[in-house]
Amino acid sequence: MEQLLGYVVVGLATGSTYAVIGLGIALVYQVSGIINFAQGDFVMLGGLTYAVAAESGAHPVAAAAIALTVTAGCGAALHLFVLSPARDAGHDRLIVLTIGASILIQGLALLVFGADQHFAGSFGGEHQFQAFGISISAQYLWCAAVAAAAATAVWALLTRSQSGRAMRALAADRETARLMGIAPLRTGLIALVIAAVLAAIGGIVLAPIQPPDATAGVPLGLKGFTAAVLGGLTSPLGAIAGGLLVGVVEAVVTGLVSSGYRDAVVYGLLVAVLLVRPGGLLVAAVRERV
Amino acid sequence: MARLRPFAGYLVLAAGLLLVPAVFTRVPFYTMSTAVLMVLLAIGALGLVPLTGLARQVSIGQAAFYGIGGYTSALLSTRAGLDPWWGLLAGAALAAAVAWSLGTVIFRAQGHYLSLATLAFGLALAAVVNELPATGRNAGLSGLPPLHVFGVSLTGDLPIYWLGAGLLLIGTVAVHLLVRSQLGSALTAAGDSPVAAAAAGIDIAALRRTAFVVSAVLASVAGSGYAHWFRYVDPSMLGLLNSVQLLIIITVGGRESVWGAPLGAFTVVTLTEVVRGRLPGSGAEAELTAYGIVLVLSLLVLPRGLAGLPAALRRRAGAR
């Protein structure tokens, strides 16, 4: 029983990173109406670039800066060269485009970084602390702290800045927002870059715990989707709560059952939520218009 | 003229399928096993024409149905000792049942949940198959008997190719009839404007579910064919790359037309072989990169795929 509490703590910490990944997915979906299947690959790209830079001797802060820049640039490129040219396309084509971008990023990462895992040390050295009968790496605290800071920054951006207001306006009423002079493409670009940065942050703080390789993006992206869908895909707070839930379920299943079924349970959770409450667990069931 | 055109298309397809063995055994690059792969993938991709091309619903989990077909065939023929054809039929029935149940619930909600649900369902199924002792865990199941026709068992690439080509022709006719039927028009309407279609009294959810079931059955048949050809199944059959490959095939070939499936399968398998064989030191990384570039470029430059190329050229010529 005591161990269970330990797993919950670990789950909440890893879940906080899934929360920021999911936050990026929900943000892009709200602003542009696009389900961005490349979000998981942004996580991979951020984590892998960070680990590779750290391995080659860069200071962790410098490595993180490089990783954030690379991933943000990749997000901007996705919007400018792939999504913007197809802005008149239907949602189905946009979805397939992000899938194409996702495998392209994965392939390029394999070409550049190879197929091997890369290792980065924990922030501020290896520390373990004992809690609830299990030993927990201090990196989990970093995960939770950084994720909380990132989520707070996004909240401040959405409520306090001009482009944040533009994003919320587009999410609330696309046509009216356009009439009021908000440029959907430019705002969409900002949203996608923010999503990429959030993904990279998730990837960087997770890198010391789950050493990334070029194929790490799909499962991490799926956990972000599960987080976002649990929260109803439209609510930033819901995505955060969803991420925490995914982390806890994952940690408890791994700890109590087996790590083999971990992925099956997390993906099964997404299927179950989509089947039972496609509007999200935390949102009152709303019949969407067609 | 418009009435003649499908027959012309069938003639070209049949002639192409008939010529493949003669050509592929004489040129250095293609082999009969690539030809088998092409027809099987074309059968699997065919089902995406009504679903993705007409109803505009994206499935990223077709490999799950491919795997359901393959594993049902494997389990029934090796464990239960049933005739391979029963395995193929049972796999198709199971795939249809799964797609029907999944579709019943998922299409209640509007939006783009199918892509998420199929992605998660496919990965969950792959993870379960990888763990269950009954499905042989990550080692898979081996020792499948070959399919047979009129008492002749189909071993080797050429007989399997003829069977696959026959199934592809039948599948093309069936999907073509579906596309040109009233159901096909309704699917197109629901894809173009769900609001208008719903206002016209069309039950969009039931329509999308029908298209999803058709796609699942065709993917399952392709999976069973693959299993009895390879005589072996493993969890990589259900891998995400297989789902994405079918999506690339129908996108590159042209998702709004039945001819897109064979065109796309030919193009994508050729591309895979080129990348694997011709680029120095290449493996999965070059393949993924090539797939990504082709998928993005074809969507941006040729949204109707290769099958839409003649119409696009004609329009351009007319505009001048």
JSON list of C-alpha atoms in Angstrom, two decimals, chain B residues 56-247:
[
{"chain": "B", "resi": 56, "resn": "ARG", "atom": "CA", "xyz": [-12.77, 11.89, -45.51]},
{"chain": "B", "resi": 57, "resn": "GLN", "atom": "CA", "xyz": [-12.12, 9.83, -42.40]},
{"chain": "B", "resi": 58, "resn": "VAL", "atom": "CA", "xyz": [-8.47, 9.02, -41.72]},
{"chain": "B", "resi": 59, "resn": "SER", "atom": "CA", "xyz": [-7.60, 5.63, -40.23]},
{"chain": "B", "resi": 60, "resn": "ILE", "atom": "CA", "xyz": [-4.09, 5.11, -38.90]},
{"chain": "B", "resi": 61, "resn": "GLY", "atom": "CA", "xyz": [-4.87, 1.64, -37.63]},
{"chain": "B", "resi": 62, "resn": "GLN", "atom": "CA", "xyz": [-5.42, -0.50, -40.73]},
{"chain": "B", "resi": 63, "resn": "ALA", "atom": "CA", "xyz": [-2.49, -2.68, -39.65]},
{"chain": "B", "resi": 64, "resn": "ALA", "atom": "CA", "xyz": [-4.67, -3.86, -36.76]},
{"chain": "B", "resi": 65, "resn": "PHE", "atom": "CA", "xyz": [-7.11, -5.40, -39.25]},
{"chain": "B", "resi": 66, "resn": "TYR", "atom": "CA", "xyz": [-4.22, -6.66, -41.37]},
{"chain": "B", "resi": 67, "resn": "GLY", "atom": "CA", "xyz": [-2.97, -8.35, -38.19]},
{"chain": "B", "resi": 68, "resn": "ILE", "atom": "CA", "xyz": [-6.43, -9.64, -37.23]},
{"chain": "B", "resi": 69, "resn": "GLY", "atom": "CA", "xyz": [-6.61, -11.36, -40.62]},
{"chain": "B", "resi": 70, "resn": "GLY", "atom": "CA", "xyz": [-3.09, -12.73, -40.38]},
{"chain": "B", "resi": 71, "resn": "TYR", "atom": "CA", "xyz": [-3.37, -13.98, -36.80]},
{"chain": "B", "resi": 72, "resn": "THR", "atom": "CA", "xyz": [-6.88, -15.46, -37.26]},
{"chain": "B", "resi": 73, "resn": "SER", "atom": "CA", "xyz": [-5.58, -17.37, -40.28]},
{"chain": "B", "resi": 74, "resn": "ALA", "atom": "CA", "xyz": [-2.51, -18.49, -38.36]},
{"chain": "B", "resi": 75, "resn": "LEU", "atom": "CA", "xyz": [-4.40, -19.60, -35.24]},
{"chain": "B", "resi": 76, "resn": "LEU", "atom": "CA", "xyz": [-7.20, -21.41, -37.09]},
{"chain": "B", "resi": 77, "resn": "SER", "atom": "CA", "xyz": [-4.92, -23.20, -39.54]},
{"chain": "B", "resi": 78, "resn": "THR", "atom": "CA", "xyz": [-2.15, -24.23, -37.14]},
{"chain": "B", "resi": 79, "resn": "ARG", "atom": "CA", "xyz": [-3.95, -24.66, -33.81]},
{"chain": "B", "resi": 80, "resn": "ALA", "atom": "CA", "xyz": [-7.42, -25.72, -34.95]},
{"chain": "B", "resi": 81, "resn": "GLY", "atom": "CA", "xyz": [-6.30, -27.42, -38.14]},
{"chain": "B", "resi": 82, "resn": "LEU", "atom": "CA", "xyz": [-8.96, -25.68, -40.22]},
{"chain": "B", "resi": 83, "resn": "ASP", "atom": "CA", "xyz": [-8.72, -25.12, -43.96]},
{"chain": "B", "resi": 84, "resn": "PRO", "atom": "CA", "xyz": [-6.84, -21.87, -44.77]},
{"chain": "B", "resi": 85, "resn": "TRP", "atom": "CA", "xyz": [-9.87, -20.45, -46.60]},
{"chain": "B", "resi": 86, "resn": "TRP", "atom": "CA", "xyz": [-11.93, -20.69, -43.41]},
{"chain": "B", "resi": 87, "resn": "GLY", "atom": "CA", "xyz": [-9.18, -18.75, -41.66]},
{"chain": "B", "resi": 88, "resn": "LEU", "atom": "CA", "xyz": [-9.37, -16.03, -44.30]},
{"chain": "B", "resi": 89, "resn": "LEU", "atom": "CA", "xyz": [-13.16, -15.84, -44.03]},
{"chain": "B", "resi": 90, "resn": "ALA", "atom": "CA", "xyz": [-13.13, -15.94, -40.21]},
{"chain": "B", "resi": 91, "resn": "GLY", "atom": "CA", "xyz": [-10.48, -13.20, -40.13]},
{"chain": "B", "resi": 92, "resn": "ALA", "atom": "CA", "xyz": [-12.59, -11.01, -42.43]},
{"chain": "B", "resi": 93, "resn": "ALA", "atom": "CA", "xyz": [-15.67, -11.64, -40.28]},
{"chain": "B", "resi": 94, "resn": "LEU", "atom": "CA", "xyz": [-13.79, -10.82, -37.08]},
{"chain": "B", "resi": 95, "resn": "ALA", "atom": "CA", "xyz": [-12.30, -7.67, -38.61]},
{"chain": "B", "resi": 96, "resn": "ALA", "atom": "CA", "xyz": [-15.77, -6.61, -39.76]},
{"chain": "B", "resi": 97, "resn": "ALA", "atom": "CA", "xyz": [-17.21, -7.22, -36.29]},
{"chain": "B", "resi": 98, "resn": "VAL", "atom": "CA", "xyz": [-14.43, -5.26, -34.59]},
{"chain": "B", "resi": 99, "resn": "ALA", "atom": "CA", "xyz": [-14.72, -2.36, -37.05]},
{"chain": "B", "resi": 100, "resn": "TRP", "atom": "CA", "xyz": [-18.50, -2.36, -36.72]},
{"chain": "B", "resi": 101, "resn": "SER", "atom": "CA", "xyz": [-18.36, -2.17, -32.90]},
{"chain": "B", "resi": 102, "resn": "LEU", "atom": "CA", "xyz": [-15.56, 0.39, -32.88]},
{"chain": "B", "resi": 103, "resn": "GLY", "atom": "CA", "xyz": [-17.35, 2.41, -35.58]},
{"chain": "B", "resi": 104, "resn": "THR", "atom": "CA", "xyz": [-20.69, 2.30, -33.78]},
{"chain": "B", "resi": 105, "resn": "VAL", "atom": "CA", "xyz": [-19.24, 4.08, -30.79]},
{"chain": "B", "resi": 106, "resn": "ILE", "atom": "CA", "xyz": [-16.59, 6.26, -32.38]},
{"chain": "B", "resi": 107, "resn": "PHE", "atom": "CA", "xyz": [-18.80, 7.83, -35.04]},
{"chain": "B", "resi": 108, "resn": "ARG", "atom": "CA", "xyz": [-21.36, 8.92, -32.47]},
{"chain": "B", "resi": 109, "resn": "ALA", "atom": "CA", "xyz": [-19.10, 11.86, -31.84]},
{"chain": "B", "resi": 110, "resn": "GLN", "atom": "CA", "xyz": [-18.29, 14.17, -34.70]},
{"chain": "B", "resi": 111, "resn": "GLY", "atom": "CA", "xyz": [-14.77, 15.32, -35.30]},
{"chain": "B", "resi": 112, "resn": "HIS", "atom": "CA", "xyz": [-11.57, 13.55, -36.07]},
{"chain": "B", "resi": 113, "resn": "TYR", "atom": "CA", "xyz": [-11.59, 10.93, -33.40]},
{"chain": "B", "resi": 114, "resn": "LEU", "atom": "CA", "xyz": [-11.28, 8.04, -35.85]},
{"chain": "B", "resi": 115, "resn": "SER", "atom": "CA", "xyz": [-7.63, 8.83, -36.54]},
{"chain": "B", "resi": 116, "resn": "LEU", "atom": "CA", "xyz": [-6.83, 8.91, -32.82]},
{"chain": "B", "resi": 117, "resn": "ALA", "atom": "CA", "xyz": [-8.97, 5.87, -31.98]},
{"chain": "B", "resi": 118, "resn": "THR", "atom": "CA", "xyz": [-7.54, 3.71, -34.78]},
{"chain": "B", "resi": 119, "resn": "LEU", "atom": "CA", "xyz": [-3.99, 4.75, -33.91]},
{"chain": "B", "resi": 120, "resn": "ALA", "atom": "CA", "xyz": [-4.46, 3.87, -30.24]},
{"chain": "B", "resi": 121, "resn": "PHE", "atom": "CA", "xyz": [-6.42, 0.69, -31.02]},
{"chain": "B", "resi": 122, "resn": "GLY", "atom": "CA", "xyz": [-3.74, -0.53, -33.42]},
{"chain": "B", "resi": 123, "resn": "LEU", "atom": "CA", "xyz": [-0.90, 0.11, -30.97]},
{"chain": "B", "resi": 124, "resn": "ALA", "atom": "CA", "xyz": [-2.82, -1.43, -28.06]},
{"chain": "B", "resi": 125, "resn": "LEU", "atom": "CA", "xyz": [-3.57, -4.56, -30.10]},
{"chain": "B", "resi": 126, "resn": "ALA", "atom": "CA", "xyz": [0.07, -4.79, -31.20]},
{"chain": "B", "resi": 127, "resn": "ALA", "atom": "CA", "xyz": [1.21, -4.52, -27.58]},
{"chain": "B", "resi": 128, "resn": "VAL", "atom": "CA", "xyz": [-1.26, -7.23, -26.47]},
{"chain": "B", "resi": 129, "resn": "VAL", "atom": "CA", "xyz": [-0.29, -9.60, -29.31]},
{"chain": "B", "resi": 130, "resn": "ASN", "atom": "CA", "xyz": [3.33, -9.04, -28.30]},
{"chain": "B", "resi": 131, "resn": "GLU", "atom": "CA", "xyz": [2.56, -10.21, -24.74]},
{"chain": "B", "resi": 132, "resn": "LEU", "atom": "CA", "xyz": [-0.07, -12.96, -25.04]},
{"chain": "B", "resi": 133, "resn": "PRO", "atom": "CA", "xyz": [1.24, -16.54, -24.96]},
{"chain": "B", "resi": 134, "resn": "ALA", "atom": "CA", "xyz": [-1.65, -17.60, -27.25]},
{"chain": "B", "resi": 135, "resn": "THR", "atom": "CA", "xyz": [-0.33, -15.42, -30.09]},
{"chain": "B", "resi": 136, "resn": "GLY", "atom": "CA", "xyz": [3.23, -16.61, -29.63]},
{"chain": "B", "resi": 137, "resn": "ARG", "atom": "CA", "xyz": [4.37, -13.34, -28.01]},
{"chain": "B", "resi": 138, "resn": "ASN", "atom": "CA", "xyz": [7.12, -11.57, -29.96]},
{"chain": "B", "resi": 139, "resn": "ALA", "atom": "CA", "xyz": [8.18, -14.78, -31.73]},
{"chain": "B", "resi": 140, "resn": "GLY", "atom": "CA", "xyz": [4.86, -14.96, -33.58]},
{"chain": "B", "resi": 141, "resn": "LEU", "atom": "CA", "xyz": [3.33, -18.08, -35.10]},
{"chain": "B", "resi": 142, "resn": "SER", "atom": "CA", "xyz": [4.94, -20.17, -37.80]},
{"chain": "B", "resi": 143, "resn": "GLY", "atom": "CA", "xyz": [4.16, -23.24, -39.87]},
{"chain": "B", "resi": 144, "resn": "LEU", "atom": "CA", "xyz": [1.07, -21.92, -41.64]},
{"chain": "B", "resi": 145, "resn": "PRO", "atom": "CA", "xyz": [-0.17, -24.11, -44.51]},
{"chain": "B", "resi": 146, "resn": "PRO", "atom": "CA", "xyz": [-0.42, -22.49, -47.95]},
{"chain": "B", "resi": 147, "resn": "LEU", "atom": "CA", "xyz": [-3.75, -21.52, -49.52]},
{"chain": "B", "resi": 148, "resn": "HIS", "atom": "CA", "xyz": [-5.07, -23.85, -52.18]},
{"chain": "B", "resi": 149, "resn": "VAL", "atom": "CA", "xyz": [-7.34, -23.59, -55.21]},
{"chain": "B", "resi": 150, "resn": "PHE", "atom": "CA", "xyz": [-9.11, -26.64, -56.68]},
{"chain": "B", "resi": 151, "resn": "GLY", "atom": "CA", "xyz": [-6.88, -28.97, -54.69]},
{"chain": "B", "resi": 152, "resn": "VAL", "atom": "CA", "xyz": [-3.67, -27.30, -55.90]},
{"chain": "B", "resi": 153, "resn": "SER", "atom": "CA", "xyz": [-1.76, -25.74, -53.02]},
{"chain": "B", "resi": 154, "resn": "LEU", "atom": "CA", "xyz": [-0.31, -22.34, -53.77]},
{"chain": "B", "resi": 155, "resn": "THR", "atom": "CA", "xyz": [3.33, -22.34, -52.80]},
{"chain": "B", "resi": 156, "resn": "GLY", "atom": "CA", "xyz": [5.86, -19.97, -54.27]},
{"chain": "B", "resi": 157, "resn": "ASP", "atom": "CA", "xyz": [5.42, -16.42, -55.45]},
{"chain": "B", "resi": 158, "resn": "LEU", "atom": "CA", "xyz": [3.82, -16.92, -58.87]},
{"chain": "B", "resi": 159, "resn": "PRO", "atom": "CA", "xyz": [0.69, -18.91, -57.84]},
{"chain": "B", "resi": 160, "resn": "ILE", "atom": "CA", "xyz": [0.12, -16.56, -54.88]},
{"chain": "B", "resi": 161, "resn": "TYR", "atom": "CA", "xyz": [0.51, -13.64, -57.25]},
{"chain": "B", "resi": 162, "resn": "TRP", "atom": "CA", "xyz": [-2.24, -14.95, -59.55]},
{"chain": "B", "resi": 163, "resn": "LEU", "atom": "CA", "xyz": [-4.53, -15.47, -56.56]},
{"chain": "B", "resi": 164, "resn": "GLY", "atom": "CA", "xyz": [-3.76, -11.98, -55.24]},
{"chain": "B", "resi": 165, "resn": "ALA", "atom": "CA", "xyz": [-4.27, -10.43, -58.66]},
{"chain": "B", "resi": 166, "resn": "GLY", "atom": "CA", "xyz": [-7.63, -12.20, -58.94]},
{"chain": "B", "resi": 167, "resn": "LEU", "atom": "CA", "xyz": [-8.69, -10.99, -55.49]},
{"chain": "B", "resi": 168, "resn": "LEU", "atom": "CA", "xyz": [-7.52, -7.47, -56.36]},
{"chain": "B", "resi": 169, "resn": "LEU", "atom": "CA", "xyz": [-9.66, -7.45, -59.51]},
{"chain": "B", "resi": 170, "resn": "ILE", "atom": "CA", "xyz": [-12.70, -8.72, -57.60]},
{"chain": "B", "resi": 171, "resn": "GLY", "atom": "CA", "xyz": [-12.06, -6.19, -54.83]},
{"chain": "B", "resi": 172, "resn": "THR", "atom": "CA", "xyz": [-11.68, -3.36, -57.34]},
{"chain": "B", "resi": 173, "resn": "VAL", "atom": "CA", "xyz": [-14.98, -4.23, -59.04]},
{"chain": "B", "resi": 174, "resn": "ALA", "atom": "CA", "xyz": [-16.73, -4.47, -55.66]},
{"chain": "B", "resi": 175, "resn": "VAL", "atom": "CA", "xyz": [-15.36, -1.16, -54.33]},
{"chain": "B", "resi": 176, "resn": "HIS", "atom": "CA", "xyz": [-16.02, 0.52, -57.69]},
{"chain": "B", "resi": 177, "resn": "LEU", "atom": "CA", "xyz": [-19.66, -0.63, -57.57]},
{"chain": "B", "resi": 178, "resn": "LEU", "atom": "CA", "xyz": [-19.86, 0.69, -54.01]},
{"chain": "B", "resi": 179, "resn": "VAL", "atom": "CA", "xyz": [-18.35, 4.05, -54.98]},
{"chain": "B", "resi": 180, "resn": "ARG", "atom": "CA", "xyz": [-20.74, 4.46, -57.92]},
{"chain": "B", "resi": 181, "resn": "SER", "atom": "CA", "xyz": [-23.79, 3.33, -55.96]},
{"chain": "B", "resi": 182, "resn": "GLN", "atom": "CA", "xyz": [-26.16, 5.54, -54.03]},
{"chain": "B", "resi": 183, "resn": "LEU", "atom": "CA", "xyz": [-24.16, 4.69, -50.92]},
{"chain": "B", "resi": 184, "resn": "GLY", "atom": "CA", "xyz": [-21.04, 6.04, -52.61]},
{"chain": "B", "resi": 185, "resn": "SER", "atom": "CA", "xyz": [-22.78, 9.30, -53.47]},
{"chain": "B", "resi": 186, "resn": "ALA", "atom": "CA", "xyz": [-23.99, 9.60, -49.91]},
{"chain": "B", "resi": 187, "resn": "LEU", "atom": "CA", "xyz": [-20.45, 8.97, -48.64]},
{"chain": "B", "resi": 188, "resn": "THR", "atom": "CA", "xyz": [-19.11, 11.69, -50.94]},
{"chain": "B", "resi": 189, "resn": "ALA", "atom": "CA", "xyz": [-21.79, 14.08, -49.74]},
{"chain": "B", "resi": 190, "resn": "ALA", "atom": "CA", "xyz": [-20.99, 13.30, -46.12]},
{"chain": "B", "resi": 191, "resn": "GLY", "atom": "CA", "xyz": [-17.30, 13.85, -46.82]},
{"chain": "B", "resi": 192, "resn": "ASP", "atom": "CA", "xyz": [-17.74, 17.12, -48.71]},
{"chain": "B", "resi": 193, "resn": "SER", "atom": "CA", "xyz": [-20.21, 18.69, -46.35]},
{"chain": "B", "resi": 194, "resn": "PRO", "atom": "CA", "xyz": [-21.31, 16.76, -43.28]},
{"chain": "B", "resi": 195, "resn": "VAL", "atom": "CA", "xyz": [-23.73, 19.54, -42.30]},
{"chain": "B", "resi": 196, "resn": "ALA", "atom": "CA", "xyz": [-25.55, 19.54, -45.65]},
{"chain": "B", "resi": 197, "resn": "ALA", "atom": "CA", "xyz": [-25.58, 15.74, -45.76]},
{"chain": "B", "resi": 198, "resn": "ALA", "atom": "CA", "xyz": [-27.04, 15.50, -42.28]},
{"chain": "B", "resi": 199, "resn": "ALA", "atom": "CA", "xyz": [-29.61, 18.14, -43.18]},
{"chain": "B", "resi": 200, "resn": "ALA", "atom": "CA", "xyz": [-30.57, 16.03, -46.20]},
{"chain": "B", "resi": 201, "resn": "GLY", "atom": "CA", "xyz": [-31.44, 13.22, -43.83]},
{"chain": "B", "resi": 202, "resn": "ILE", "atom": "CA", "xyz": [-28.33, 11.11, -44.38]},
{"chain": "B", "resi": 203, "resn": "ASP", "atom": "CA", "xyz": [-27.25, 9.06, -41.36]},
{"chain": "B", "resi": 204, "resn": "ILE", "atom": "CA", "xyz": [-23.59, 10.07, -41.41]},
{"chain": "B", "resi": 205, "resn": "ALA", "atom": "CA", "xyz": [-22.53, 7.83, -38.54]},
{"chain": "B", "resi": 206, "resn": "ALA", "atom": "CA", "xyz": [-23.94, 4.68, -40.18]},
{"chain": "B", "resi": 207, "resn": "LEU", "atom": "CA", "xyz": [-22.35, 5.62, -43.50]},
{"chain": "B", "resi": 208, "resn": "ARG", "atom": "CA", "xyz": [-18.91, 6.14, -42.03]},
{"chain": "B", "resi": 209, "resn": "ARG", "atom": "CA", "xyz": [-19.25, 2.89, -40.12]},
{"chain": "B", "resi": 210, "resn": "THR", "atom": "CA", "xyz": [-20.06, 1.02, -43.34]},
{"chain": "B", "resi": 211, "resn": "ALA", "atom": "CA", "xyz": [-16.99, 2.45, -45.05]},
{"chain": "B", "resi": 212, "resn": "PHE", "atom": "CA", "xyz": [-14.87, 1.55, -42.01]},
{"chain": "B", "resi": 213, "resn": "VAL", "atom": "CA", "xyz": [-16.14, -2.06, -42.05]},
{"chain": "B", "resi": 214, "resn": "VAL", "atom": "CA", "xyz": [-15.35, -2.36, -45.79]},
{"chain": "B", "resi": 215, "resn": "SER", "atom": "CA", "xyz": [-11.82, -1.09, -45.18]},
{"chain": "B", "resi": 216, "resn": "ALA", "atom": "CA", "xyz": [-11.33, -3.51, -42.28]},
{"chain": "B", "resi": 217, "resn": "VAL", "atom": "CA", "xyz": [-12.49, -6.52, -44.33]},
{"chain": "B", "resi": 218, "resn": "LEU", "atom": "CA", "xyz": [-10.15, -5.71, -47.23]},
{"chain": "B", "resi": 219, "resn": "ALA", "atom": "CA", "xyz": [-7.19, -5.14, -44.89]},
{"chain": "B", "resi": 220, "resn": "SER", "atom": "CA", "xyz": [-7.93, -8.43, -43.16]},
{"chain": "B", "resi": 221, "resn": "VAL", "atom": "CA", "xyz": [-8.08, -10.35, -46.47]},
{"chain": "B", "resi": 222, "resn": "ALA", "atom": "CA", "xyz": [-4.72, -8.84, -47.41]},
{"chain": "B", "resi": 223, "resn": "GLY", "atom": "CA", "xyz": [-3.33, -9.86, -44.00]},
{"chain": "B", "resi": 224, "resn": "SER", "atom": "CA", "xyz": [-4.56, -13.46, -44.38]},
{"chain": "B", "resi": 225, "resn": "GLY", "atom": "CA", "xyz": [-3.09, -13.62, -47.87]},
{"chain": "B", "resi": 226, "resn": "TYR", "atom": "CA", "xyz": [0.20, -12.34, -46.53]},
{"chain": "B", "resi": 227, "resn": "ALA", "atom": "CA", "xyz": [0.19, -14.85, -43.64]},
{"chain": "B", "resi": 228, "resn": "HIS", "atom": "CA", "xyz": [-0.39, -17.86, -45.91]},
{"chain": "B", "resi": 229, "resn": "TRP", "atom": "CA", "xyz": [2.19, -16.56, -48.37]},
{"chain": "B", "resi": 230, "resn": "PHE", "atom": "CA", "xyz": [4.89, -15.97, -45.76]},
{"chain": "B", "resi": 231, "resn": "ARG", "atom": "CA", "xyz": [3.68, -19.01, -43.70]},
{"chain": "B", "resi": 232, "resn": "TYR", "atom": "CA", "xyz": [4.55, -16.97, -40.63]},
{"chain": "B", "resi": 233, "resn": "VAL", "atom": "CA", "xyz": [3.09, -14.06, -38.63]},
{"chain": "B", "resi": 234, "resn": "ASP", "atom": "CA", "xyz": [4.66, -11.86, -35.95]},
{"chain": "B", "resi": 235, "resn": "PRO", "atom": "CA", "xyz": [3.68, -8.67, -34.07]},
{"chain": "B", "resi": 236, "resn": "SER", "atom": "CA", "xyz": [5.48, -6.44, -36.60]},
{"chain": "B", "resi": 237, "resn": "MET", "atom": "CA", "xyz": [2.48, -7.10, -38.90]},
{"chain": "B", "resi": 238, "resn": "LEU", "atom": "CA", "xyz": [0.47, -4.81, -36.63]},
{"chain": "B", "resi": 239, "resn": "GLY", "atom": "CA", "xyz": [3.18, -2.16, -36.59]},
{"chain": "B", "resi": 240, "resn": "LEU", "atom": "CA", "xyz": [2.38, 1.49, -37.11]},
{"chain": "B", "resi": 241, "resn": "LEU", "atom": "CA", "xyz": [4.52, 1.56, -40.25]},
{"chain": "B", "resi": 242, "resn": "ASN", "atom": "CA", "xyz": [2.16, -0.89, -41.99]},
{"chain": "B", "resi": 243, "resn": "SER", "atom": "CA", "xyz": [-0.81, 1.37, -41.27]},
{"chain": "B", "resi": 244, "resn": "VAL", "atom": "CA", "xyz": [1.10, 4.40, -42.47]},
{"chain": "B", "resi": 245, "resn": "GLN", "atom": "CA", "xyz": [2.22, 2.52, -45.57]},
{"chain": "B", "resi": 246, "resn": "LEU", "atom": "CA", "xyz": [-1.39, 1.81, -46.60]},
{"chain": "B", "resi": 247, "resn": "LEU", "atom": "CA", "xyz": [-2.22, 5.48, -46.01]}
]
